[in-house]
Coordinates of C-alpha atoms in Angstrom, one line a residue:
M270 CA 114.3 122.7 44.6
R271 CA 113.3 124.5 47.7
C272 CA 114.0 128.2 47.2
L273 CA 113.3 130.8 44.6
P274 CA 115.8 133.5 43.5
L275 CA 116.7 136.3 45.9
I276 CA 113.7 136.3 46.7
I277 CA 98.7 130.2 69.9
A278 CA 97.6 129.7 72.7
L279 CA 99.5 126.9 74.5
A280 CA 97.6 123.6 74.6
A281 CA 97.8 121.5 77.8
P282 CA 100.0 118.5 77.5
L283 CA 98.5 115.2 77.1
A284 CA 98.1 113.0 80.2
A285 CA 101.2 111.2 81.2
A286 CA 99.6 107.8 80.6
S287 CA 99.0 108.6 76.9
A288 CA 102.6 109.9 76.5
C289 CA 104.1 106.5 77.4
R290 CA 105.6 104.4 74.7
P291 CA 104.1 100.9 74.6
P292 CA 106.6 98.3 76.1
K293 CA 106.9 96.5 72.8
W294 CA 106.9 98.4 69.5
T295 CA 105.5 96.9 66.3
V296 CA 106.4 98.7 63.0
G297 CA 103.5 100.8 61.9
Q298 CA 101.4 100.3 65.0
T299 CA 98.6 102.8 65.7
V300 CA 99.7 105.7 67.9
H301 CA 97.1 107.7 70.0
T302 CA 97.6 111.4 69.7
S303 CA 95.6 114.6 70.5
S304 CA 94.6 114.6 66.8
G305 CA 93.2 111.1 67.1
P306 CA 94.6 107.6 66.6
V307 CA 97.1 107.5 63.7
E308 CA 97.9 104.4 61.8
G309 CA 101.4 103.9 60.5
H310 CA 103.2 101.7 58.1
A311 CA 106.8 100.6 57.3
A312 CA 108.8 103.2 55.4
S313 CA 109.4 102.4 51.7
T314 CA 113.2 101.6 52.0
A315 CA 114.0 101.5 55.7
S316 CA 111.4 98.9 56.5
E317 CA 112.1 98.9 60.3
V318 CA 111.1 102.6 60.4
S319 CA 107.5 103.4 61.2
E320 CA 106.1 106.2 59.0
Y321 CA 103.1 108.4 59.9
L322 CA 102.0 110.9 57.2
G323 CA 99.5 113.7 56.9
I324 CA 98.7 114.2 60.6
P325 CA 96.6 117.3 61.1
Y326 CA 98.0 119.5 63.9
A327 CA 95.7 122.5 63.3
Q328 CA 92.1 123.0 62.0
P329 CA 91.9 123.8 58.3
P330 CA 92.6 127.6 58.1
V331 CA 89.6 128.2 55.7
G332 CA 86.6 130.5 55.9
S333 CA 86.7 132.5 59.0
L334 CA 90.0 131.0 60.0
R335 CA 91.7 132.3 56.9
F336 CA 94.4 134.8 57.7
Q337 CA 93.9 134.0 61.5
P338 CA 96.2 132.3 64.0
P339 CA 96.0 128.5 63.8
V340 CA 93.4 126.7 65.9
R341 CA 94.6 123.4 67.4
Y342 CA 93.1 120.3 65.8
T343 CA 91.7 117.7 68.2
G344 CA 89.8 114.5 67.1
E345 CA 89.0 110.9 67.7
T346 CA 88.6 109.8 64.2
K347 CA 91.3 107.4 62.9
I348 CA 93.9 109.0 60.7
S349 CA 95.2 106.6 58.0
G350 CA 98.8 108.0 58.0
K351 CA 99.4 106.6 54.5
S352 CA 99.7 109.8 52.5
F353 CA 101.2 113.2 52.8
G354 CA 98.9 116.1 53.4
A355 CA 98.3 118.6 50.6
A356 CA 100.9 121.3 50.2
C357 CA 99.9 124.8 51.3
F358 CA 99.0 127.1 48.4
P359 CA 102.1 128.7 46.8
S360 CA 102.2 132.0 44.9
N361 CA 101.7 132.1 41.2
I362 CA 105.4 131.3 40.6
S363 CA 106.7 130.4 37.2
A364 CA 107.6 126.7 36.8
F365 CA 110.8 125.6 35.2
D366 CA 110.1 122.6 33.1
A367 CA 110.7 121.4 29.6
D368 CA 110.3 125.0 28.4
F369 CA 113.2 126.3 30.5
P370 CA 114.7 129.0 28.2
Q371 CA 117.1 127.3 25.8
E372 CA 119.2 130.5 26.0
L373 CA 119.9 130.0 29.7
I374 CA 120.5 126.3 29.1
D375 CA 123.1 127.1 26.5
V376 CA 124.7 130.1 28.2
Y377 CA 125.2 128.4 31.6
G378 CA 125.7 124.9 30.3
I379 CA 122.8 123.5 32.4
T380 CA 123.2 119.8 32.7
E381 CA 120.5 117.2 32.2
V382 CA 120.8 116.6 35.9
G383 CA 120.5 120.3 36.5
R384 CA 117.4 120.6 34.4
R385 CA 115.8 117.7 36.3
I386 CA 116.6 119.4 39.6
L387 CA 115.3 122.8 38.3
A388 CA 112.1 121.2 37.1
T389 CA 111.2 120.4 40.7
I390 CA 111.4 124.0 41.9
T391 CA 107.7 124.4 42.2
N392 CA 107.1 120.9 43.5
P393 CA 105.1 119.6 40.5
G394 CA 102.6 116.8 41.1
I395 CA 102.1 117.6 44.8
P396 CA 98.4 118.5 45.5
V397 CA 97.8 121.9 47.0
S398 CA 95.0 123.1 49.3
E399 CA 94.2 125.6 52.0
D400 CA 93.6 122.6 54.3
C401 CA 97.3 121.9 54.6
L402 CA 98.4 122.1 58.2
T403 CA 99.8 118.6 58.7
L404 CA 103.0 117.0 59.8
N405 CA 104.8 113.7 59.3
V406 CA 106.7 111.4 61.7
W407 CA 109.4 108.8 61.2
T408 CA 110.5 106.7 64.1
K409 CA 112.2 103.5 65.1
P410 CA 111.4 103.0 68.8
Q411 CA 112.2 99.2 68.9
T412 CA 115.9 100.0 69.1
G413 CA 118.2 102.5 70.7
E414 CA 117.2 105.0 73.3
K415 CA 113.8 104.7 75.0
R416 CA 113.3 108.4 74.6
K417 CA 114.9 109.6 71.5
A418 CA 116.0 113.1 70.5
V419 CA 113.6 114.7 68.1
M420 CA 114.3 116.8 65.0
V421 CA 111.6 119.0 63.4
Y422 CA 112.4 120.2 59.9
I423 CA 111.0 123.5 58.4
H424 CA 111.2 123.4 54.6
G425 CA 112.4 126.4 52.5
G426 CA 110.9 128.0 49.4
S427 CA 111.2 131.8 49.9
F428 CA 108.0 131.6 52.0
V429 CA 106.0 131.2 48.8
S430 CA 106.4 127.5 47.9
G431 CA 107.5 124.2 49.3
S432 CA 106.0 121.2 51.1
S433 CA 106.8 118.6 53.6
A434 CA 105.9 116.1 50.8
V435 CA 109.0 117.0 48.8
P436 CA 110.9 113.7 48.3
A437 CA 114.2 115.3 49.4
Y438 CA 112.8 115.7 53.0
N439 CA 111.8 112.1 53.5
G440 CA 113.0 111.2 57.1
Q441 CA 113.3 107.5 56.9
F442 CA 117.0 107.3 56.6
F443 CA 117.6 109.8 59.4
A444 CA 115.4 107.8 61.7
D445 CA 116.8 104.5 60.6
Q446 CA 120.5 105.4 60.9
E447 CA 120.7 107.9 63.8
D448 CA 118.3 106.8 66.5
I449 CA 116.2 110.0 66.4
V450 CA 112.6 110.8 65.6
L451 CA 112.3 113.0 62.5
V452 CA 109.3 115.3 61.9
T453 CA 108.5 117.5 58.9
I454 CA 105.8 120.1 58.8
N455 CA 103.7 122.2 56.5
Y456 CA 102.9 125.8 57.3
R457 CA 100.9 128.5 55.4
L458 CA 102.9 130.2 52.6
T459 CA 102.7 133.4 50.5
F460 CA 99.6 135.6 51.1
F461 CA 97.9 133.0 53.2
G462 CA 100.7 132.8 55.7
F463 CA 101.8 136.4 55.5
P464 CA 98.8 138.5 54.4
G465 CA 100.0 141.9 55.6
N466 CA 96.6 143.0 57.0
P467 CA 97.4 146.1 59.0
H468 CA 94.3 145.5 61.2
G469 CA 94.9 141.7 61.7
H470 CA 97.6 139.1 62.1
Q471 CA 100.6 139.7 60.0
N472 CA 102.4 136.3 60.4
P473 CA 100.1 133.3 60.6
G474 CA 102.7 131.2 58.9
L475 CA 105.1 131.6 61.8
L476 CA 102.3 130.8 64.2
D477 CA 101.7 127.6 62.3
Q478 CA 105.3 126.6 62.9
R479 CA 104.9 127.3 66.6
M480 CA 101.7 125.2 66.9
A481 CA 103.4 122.3 65.1
V482 CA 106.2 122.4 67.7
E483 CA 103.6 122.5 70.4
W484 CA 102.0 119.4 68.9
V485 CA 105.3 117.7 68.9
R486 CA 105.9 118.6 72.5
D487 CA 102.6 117.1 73.6
N488 CA 102.5 114.0 71.4
I489 CA 106.0 112.9 70.4
A490 CA 106.6 110.6 73.5
S491 CA 104.0 108.3 72.1
F492 CA 106.2 107.8 69.1
G493 CA 109.3 107.1 71.3
G494 CA 110.5 110.7 71.3
D495 CA 111.8 112.9 74.1
P496 CA 109.8 116.1 74.3
K497 CA 112.7 117.7 76.3
R498 CA 115.1 117.2 73.5
I499 CA 113.5 118.8 70.4
T500 CA 115.8 120.4 67.8
L501 CA 114.3 122.8 65.3
F502 CA 116.1 122.9 62.0
G503 CA 115.4 124.2 58.5
E504 CA 117.0 125.4 55.3
S505 CA 116.7 128.7 53.3
A506 CA 113.3 130.2 54.4
G507 CA 113.2 127.3 56.8
G508 CA 116.5 128.5 58.3
A509 CA 115.2 132.0 58.6
S510 CA 112.2 130.6 60.2
V511 CA 114.3 128.9 62.8
D512 CA 116.0 132.3 63.5
H513 CA 112.7 134.1 63.7
Y514 CA 111.5 131.5 66.2
S515 CA 114.4 132.2 68.5
F516 CA 113.4 135.9 68.6
A517 CA 109.7 135.3 68.9
W518 CA 109.7 132.9 71.9
P519 CA 112.9 133.7 73.8
H520 CA 111.4 132.8 77.2
D521 CA 109.5 129.7 76.2
P522 CA 111.2 128.1 73.2
I523 CA 110.0 124.5 73.9
V524 CA 112.9 123.3 71.8
A525 CA 116.4 122.5 73.1
G526 CA 118.5 123.4 70.0
L527 CA 118.5 125.3 66.7
I528 CA 120.0 124.5 63.4
S529 CA 119.8 127.3 60.8
M530 CA 120.9 126.2 57.3
S531 CA 121.4 128.9 54.6
G532 CA 118.9 131.3 56.0
T533 CA 118.7 133.9 58.8
A534 CA 116.2 136.5 59.9
S535 CA 118.5 139.3 58.6
G536 CA 119.7 137.7 55.4
I537 CA 116.3 136.7 54.1
A538 CA 115.1 140.0 55.4
P539 CA 111.5 140.5 56.7
R540 CA 109.1 142.9 55.0
S541 CA 108.4 146.3 56.5
A542 CA 104.9 146.9 57.7
A543 CA 104.5 149.5 55.1
L544 CA 105.2 147.1 52.2
A545 CA 103.0 144.4 53.7
T546 CA 100.1 146.9 54.0
E547 CA 100.6 148.0 50.4
L548 CA 100.4 144.4 49.1
W549 CA 97.4 143.6 51.3
Y550 CA 95.4 146.5 49.9
N551 CA 96.6 145.8 46.4
T552 CA 95.0 142.4 46.7
T553 CA 91.8 143.5 48.5
T554 CA 91.3 146.1 45.8
A555 CA 91.9 143.6 42.9
L556 CA 89.3 141.3 44.4
G557 CA 86.7 144.0 44.8
C558 CA 86.7 143.7 48.6
G559 CA 87.7 147.3 49.3
D560 CA 90.7 149.4 50.2
A561 CA 92.1 151.4 53.1
T562 CA 88.8 153.4 53.4
T563 CA 86.7 150.2 53.8
P564 CA 85.8 149.1 57.4
P565 CA 88.4 146.5 58.3
S566 CA 85.9 143.9 59.5
T567 CA 83.9 144.2 56.2
L568 CA 87.1 143.9 54.1
L569 CA 88.3 140.9 56.1
T570 CA 85.0 139.1 55.7
C571 CA 85.1 139.6 52.0
M572 CA 88.6 138.4 51.8
Q573 CA 87.9 135.3 53.8
S574 CA 85.1 134.3 51.4
A575 CA 87.1 134.9 48.1
P576 CA 87.9 131.7 46.2
A577 CA 91.6 130.8 46.8
P578 CA 92.4 130.6 43.0
S579 CA 91.0 134.0 42.5
L580 CA 93.1 135.4 45.3
I581 CA 96.3 133.7 44.0
A582 CA 95.7 135.2 40.5
T583 CA 96.0 138.7 42.0
L584 CA 99.4 138.1 43.6
L585 CA 102.8 139.4 42.4
N586 CA 104.9 137.0 40.3
T587 CA 107.5 136.1 42.9
I588 CA 110.2 135.8 40.3
D589 CA 109.6 139.0 38.4
S590 CA 108.7 141.0 41.5
P591 CA 111.0 144.0 42.3
N592 CA 110.8 142.9 45.9
S593 CA 113.1 140.0 46.8
V594 CA 110.6 138.2 49.0
P595 CA 107.2 140.1 48.6
Y596 CA 105.3 137.6 50.7
S597 CA 107.3 136.8 53.8
P598 CA 107.5 137.4 57.6
T599 CA 106.5 141.0 58.4
I600 CA 108.0 143.2 61.1
D601 CA 105.3 143.4 63.8
S602 CA 107.6 143.7 66.9
T603 CA 105.8 140.8 68.4
L604 CA 107.0 137.8 66.4
V605 CA 109.3 139.6 63.9
F606 CA 111.7 142.4 64.7
P607 CA 113.9 144.8 62.8
H608 CA 117.3 143.4 62.1
H609 CA 120.6 145.1 61.1
H610 CA 121.6 143.7 57.8
P611 CA 125.4 143.0 57.5
S612 CA 127.0 144.5 54.5
N613 CA 130.0 146.4 53.5
N614 CA 128.6 149.5 55.2
T615 CA 127.0 148.3 58.3
T616 CA 128.1 146.7 61.6
N617 CA 128.3 142.9 61.5
T618 CA 125.6 142.4 64.1
T619 CA 122.0 141.1 64.2
N620 CA 119.3 142.6 66.3
T621 CA 120.8 143.6 69.7
T622 CA 117.8 145.1 71.4
H623 CA 115.6 142.0 71.6
P624 CA 116.6 138.8 73.4
T625 CA 116.9 135.4 71.7
A626 CA 116.2 132.0 73.2
P627 CA 119.3 131.0 75.1
L628 CA 119.8 127.8 73.1
P629 CA 122.8 126.0 71.4
L630 CA 123.0 127.0 67.7
L631 CA 124.4 125.2 64.6
I632 CA 124.5 127.6 61.7
G633 CA 126.1 127.5 58.2
T634 CA 125.9 128.2 54.5
T635 CA 127.0 126.7 51.3
D636 CA 130.2 127.6 49.4
N637 CA 128.4 129.1 46.4
E638 CA 124.8 129.9 47.4
S639 CA 124.3 131.9 44.1
G640 CA 125.2 128.9 42.0
L641 CA 121.5 128.4 41.9
F642 CA 120.2 131.9 41.7
R643 CA 122.2 133.1 38.8
L644 CA 120.7 130.6 36.5
F645 CA 117.4 132.5 36.6
V646 CA 119.0 135.7 35.4
P647 CA 120.5 136.2 31.9
P648 CA 124.1 137.5 31.8
Q649 CA 124.2 141.3 31.7
P650 CA 125.8 142.6 28.5
S651 CA 127.1 145.6 30.4
L652 CA 129.2 143.4 32.7
T653 CA 132.3 141.5 32.0
P654 CA 132.6 137.9 33.1
A655 CA 134.8 139.1 36.0
Q656 CA 132.2 141.7 37.0
E657 CA 129.4 139.1 36.9
T658 CA 131.5 136.9 39.2
T659 CA 132.0 139.8 41.6
F660 CA 128.3 140.6 41.6
W661 CA 127.3 137.1 42.5
H662 CA 130.0 136.8 45.1
H663 CA 128.6 139.9 46.7
Q664 CA 125.2 138.3 46.7
N665 CA 126.6 135.3 48.5
Q666 CA 128.1 137.5 51.2
H667 CA 125.2 139.9 51.5
R668 CA 122.4 137.4 51.7
F669 CA 123.9 134.5 53.4
V670 CA 127.6 134.5 54.6
C671 CA 127.7 137.8 56.4
P672 CA 124.3 137.3 58.1
A673 CA 125.3 133.8 59.2
A674 CA 128.6 135.2 60.6
A675 CA 126.7 137.9 62.5
R676 CA 124.2 135.5 63.9
A677 CA 127.0 133.1 65.0
N678 CA 128.8 136.0 66.7
H679 CA 125.5 137.2 68.3
S680 CA 124.9 133.7 69.7
S681 CA 128.5 132.9 70.8
H682 CA 130.0 136.2 71.8
R683 CA 127.0 138.3 73.1
D684 CA 124.8 135.5 74.5
G685 CA 127.4 132.9 75.4
N686 CA 125.4 130.1 73.8
P687 CA 127.2 126.9 72.6
T688 CA 127.6 127.8 68.9
W689 CA 129.0 125.9 65.9
R690 CA 129.4 127.2 62.3
Y691 CA 129.9 125.2 59.1
R692 CA 130.4 125.7 55.4
W693 CA 129.2 123.1 52.8
H694 CA 131.6 122.4 50.0
G695 CA 130.1 119.2 48.5
V696 CA 130.0 118.9 44.7
F697 CA 128.9 115.6 43.1
P698 CA 127.9 114.5 39.6
N699 CA 124.2 114.0 40.4
T700 CA 123.8 117.4 42.1
A701 CA 125.6 119.6 39.5
L702 CA 123.4 122.2 37.9
S703 CA 125.6 124.0 35.4
T704 CA 129.1 124.0 33.9
T705 CA 129.7 127.6 32.7
P706 CA 130.4 128.6 35.3
P707 CA 130.2 125.5 37.5
S708 CA 127.3 125.7 40.0
G709 CA 129.6 124.3 42.8
A710 CA 128.1 123.9 46.2
Y711 CA 125.0 126.0 45.5
H712 CA 122.0 126.9 47.7
D713 CA 120.0 123.8 48.7
S714 CA 122.6 121.4 47.3
E715 CA 123.4 119.8 50.7
V716 CA 119.7 119.1 51.7
A717 CA 119.2 115.9 49.9
V718 CA 122.7 114.7 50.8
L719 CA 121.9 115.3 54.4
F720 CA 118.6 113.4 54.2
G721 CA 120.1 110.6 52.1
T722 CA 117.5 111.3 49.4
V723 CA 119.5 112.4 46.3
D724 CA 117.8 111.6 43.1
E725 CA 119.8 108.8 41.5
G726 CA 117.6 108.4 38.5
L727 CA 120.1 109.8 36.0
V728 CA 123.4 109.5 38.0
G729 CA 124.1 107.4 41.0
N730 CA 125.8 108.6 44.2
T731 CA 129.5 108.3 44.4
K732 CA 131.0 106.3 47.4
G733 CA 132.3 109.4 49.0
Q734 CA 128.9 111.1 48.6
G735 CA 127.2 108.4 50.6
E736 CA 129.8 108.7 53.3
V737 CA 129.5 112.5 53.4
G738 CA 125.7 112.1 53.9
R739 CA 126.2 109.6 56.7
Y740 CA 128.7 111.9 58.4
M741 CA 126.4 114.9 58.2
R742 CA 123.4 112.9 59.5
G743 CA 125.6 111.8 62.4
A744 CA 126.6 115.3 63.2
W745 CA 123.1 116.8 63.1
A746 CA 121.8 113.9 65.3
A747 CA 124.8 114.3 67.7
F748 CA 123.7 117.9 68.1
A749 CA 120.1 116.9 68.6
R750 CA 120.9 114.3 71.2
D751 CA 122.9 116.8 73.3
P752 CA 122.8 120.3 71.8
A753 CA 125.3 121.8 74.3
K754 CA 128.0 119.1 74.1
G755 CA 127.1 116.6 71.3
L756 CA 129.2 118.1 68.6
G757 CA 132.1 118.7 70.9
R758 CA 132.3 114.9 71.1
Y759 CA 131.6 114.1 67.5
G760 CA 134.6 113.0 65.4
R761 CA 136.0 115.2 62.7
E762 CA 138.8 113.3 61.0
F763 CA 138.6 112.2 57.4
D764 CA 138.2 108.6 58.5
G765 CA 136.3 107.3 55.5
V766 CA 133.2 106.6 57.5
G767 CA 132.5 109.7 59.5
G768 CA 132.0 110.1 63.2
G769 CA 133.6 108.4 66.2
M770 CA 137.2 109.3 65.5
G771 CA 139.4 112.3 66.0
E772 CA 138.7 115.5 67.9
G773 CA 135.3 116.9 68.3
W774 CA 133.9 120.0 66.6
P775 CA 135.3 123.2 68.1
R776 CA 132.8 125.9 69.3
Y777 CA 132.8 128.9 67.0
V778 CA 135.1 131.8 67.5
A779 CA 135.6 134.1 64.6
G780 CA 139.4 134.5 64.8
E781 CA 140.3 130.9 65.7
E782 CA 140.3 127.6 63.9
T783 CA 136.6 126.9 64.4
L784 CA 134.8 126.9 61.0
V785 CA 133.9 123.4 60.0
R786 CA 134.0 122.6 56.2
L787 CA 131.7 119.8 55.2
G788 CA 132.0 117.8 52.0
W789 CA 135.5 119.2 51.5
E790 CA 137.1 117.4 48.6
G791 CA 134.1 115.1 48.5
R792 CA 135.1 113.3 51.7
A793 CA 133.4 112.6 55.0
G794 CA 134.6 114.3 58.1
A795 CA 135.4 117.8 58.9
S796 CA 138.1 120.2 57.7
V797 CA 138.5 123.0 60.3
V798 CA 139.8 126.5 59.3
R799 CA 139.8 130.0 60.7
G800 CA 136.2 131.0 61.7
D801 CA 136.1 134.2 59.6
L802 CA 138.1 132.8 56.6
Y803 CA 135.3 133.4 54.1
D804 CA 133.8 136.5 55.6
D805 CA 135.3 139.2 53.3
G806 CA 133.1 142.2 53.0
C807 CA 131.4 141.5 56.2

């Protein structure tokens, strides 16, 4: 699972000669990059796909580089490309394993499949380290376009957990089936990525994402990719990161398209500078490095020398914290800006004073985002079942649906960008979390279906489920190949296969038949309804 409850300088491009794809591609061949030569290998299942893992794009952010902007990695030493890099350090979050409270298992009817999914929420078994700024590439240059569209995925995890090594994000099926190059990245999380230092850099984690995109721009042609057709996409905190990216680099976005899944800059709201500063000094004091009266340079030097485990031990528990996302992007008016937060009492808009990158946007949410989040919270005795349902519906609207509607309107109506909006309805036996109430199409439930990586260890995919996944991969890839027009040509009939038939996806207009429902009734294709059909309370 990828999300917890509620909770830079430009480098010169490589020489043109090094960016040229070899005339004949051999699966797993060594690729020369600015990080050094990278050896590849055949992907585990899609054996015609070349897989390159654990490529460093920035120097290890340790010692004097801790809490600082990333510094580009360059080297000549061969990189094996056989293993994922370490995950970036998470917060001291609570794992949900065999000791998941029996009370909640019984109350919510959490299924065996659900327990298995919930047990992965903290990515158990994935090594962690501060030396974590790596990325992975899946490609199949021997077929299809000579310069393929590129998709760069930013993982979720409430900005406090997650990794590109999570099995759900394996890009081999995307690359094999859709003639695109798929890239996944790591970026600094929690206090390391968002330290809150009032005298330093507030958002190194977002700068990591930017540097990874720069690395892709400068190196992806050597993997058969087109540096002029990069789409940035992500889910949950990754979706919010995509949105933040559009505000942070409006005049030099590098990428050609944006896909924001179940996360926006206003829905997963950034921290105020005041809260970030408070948490910074709470940690510096706990480590004995000083407080607001200590000279900033002295304090920073001490914090950069503190052992990482000691630092993590001082952090807030990110599940029990009174703050929904205590370690997250911080408003600095350089990378992160204040956003209006759509709700019953505010205007349904996002930030209207700062420009966004003028790029095509695909944005959407799941039908029941809170089907995941409510499992972490015991039922409230003071609320009737109907009141509980109303509360969680409000959370869906407040955190996800209304911000997505606002962002779609911002992109389509104010900026005139090609914009598409979807809603995920897929519910399958091997993705169900609970039965009382049913978890439905909950937060993150579409990601493994999209990547073709659903865990079938307990229950296999249904026939329709496989077709839904193929249809979604086709849609996302159609957008990446031509962000302005690709979806307008992509089939949307329930044809049993997905793609290639029927009318294309309509551009989003709130009051017209333009909202695309995916996974509707478990079938491939798209059911189109009024754009604001689900926007009650917005």
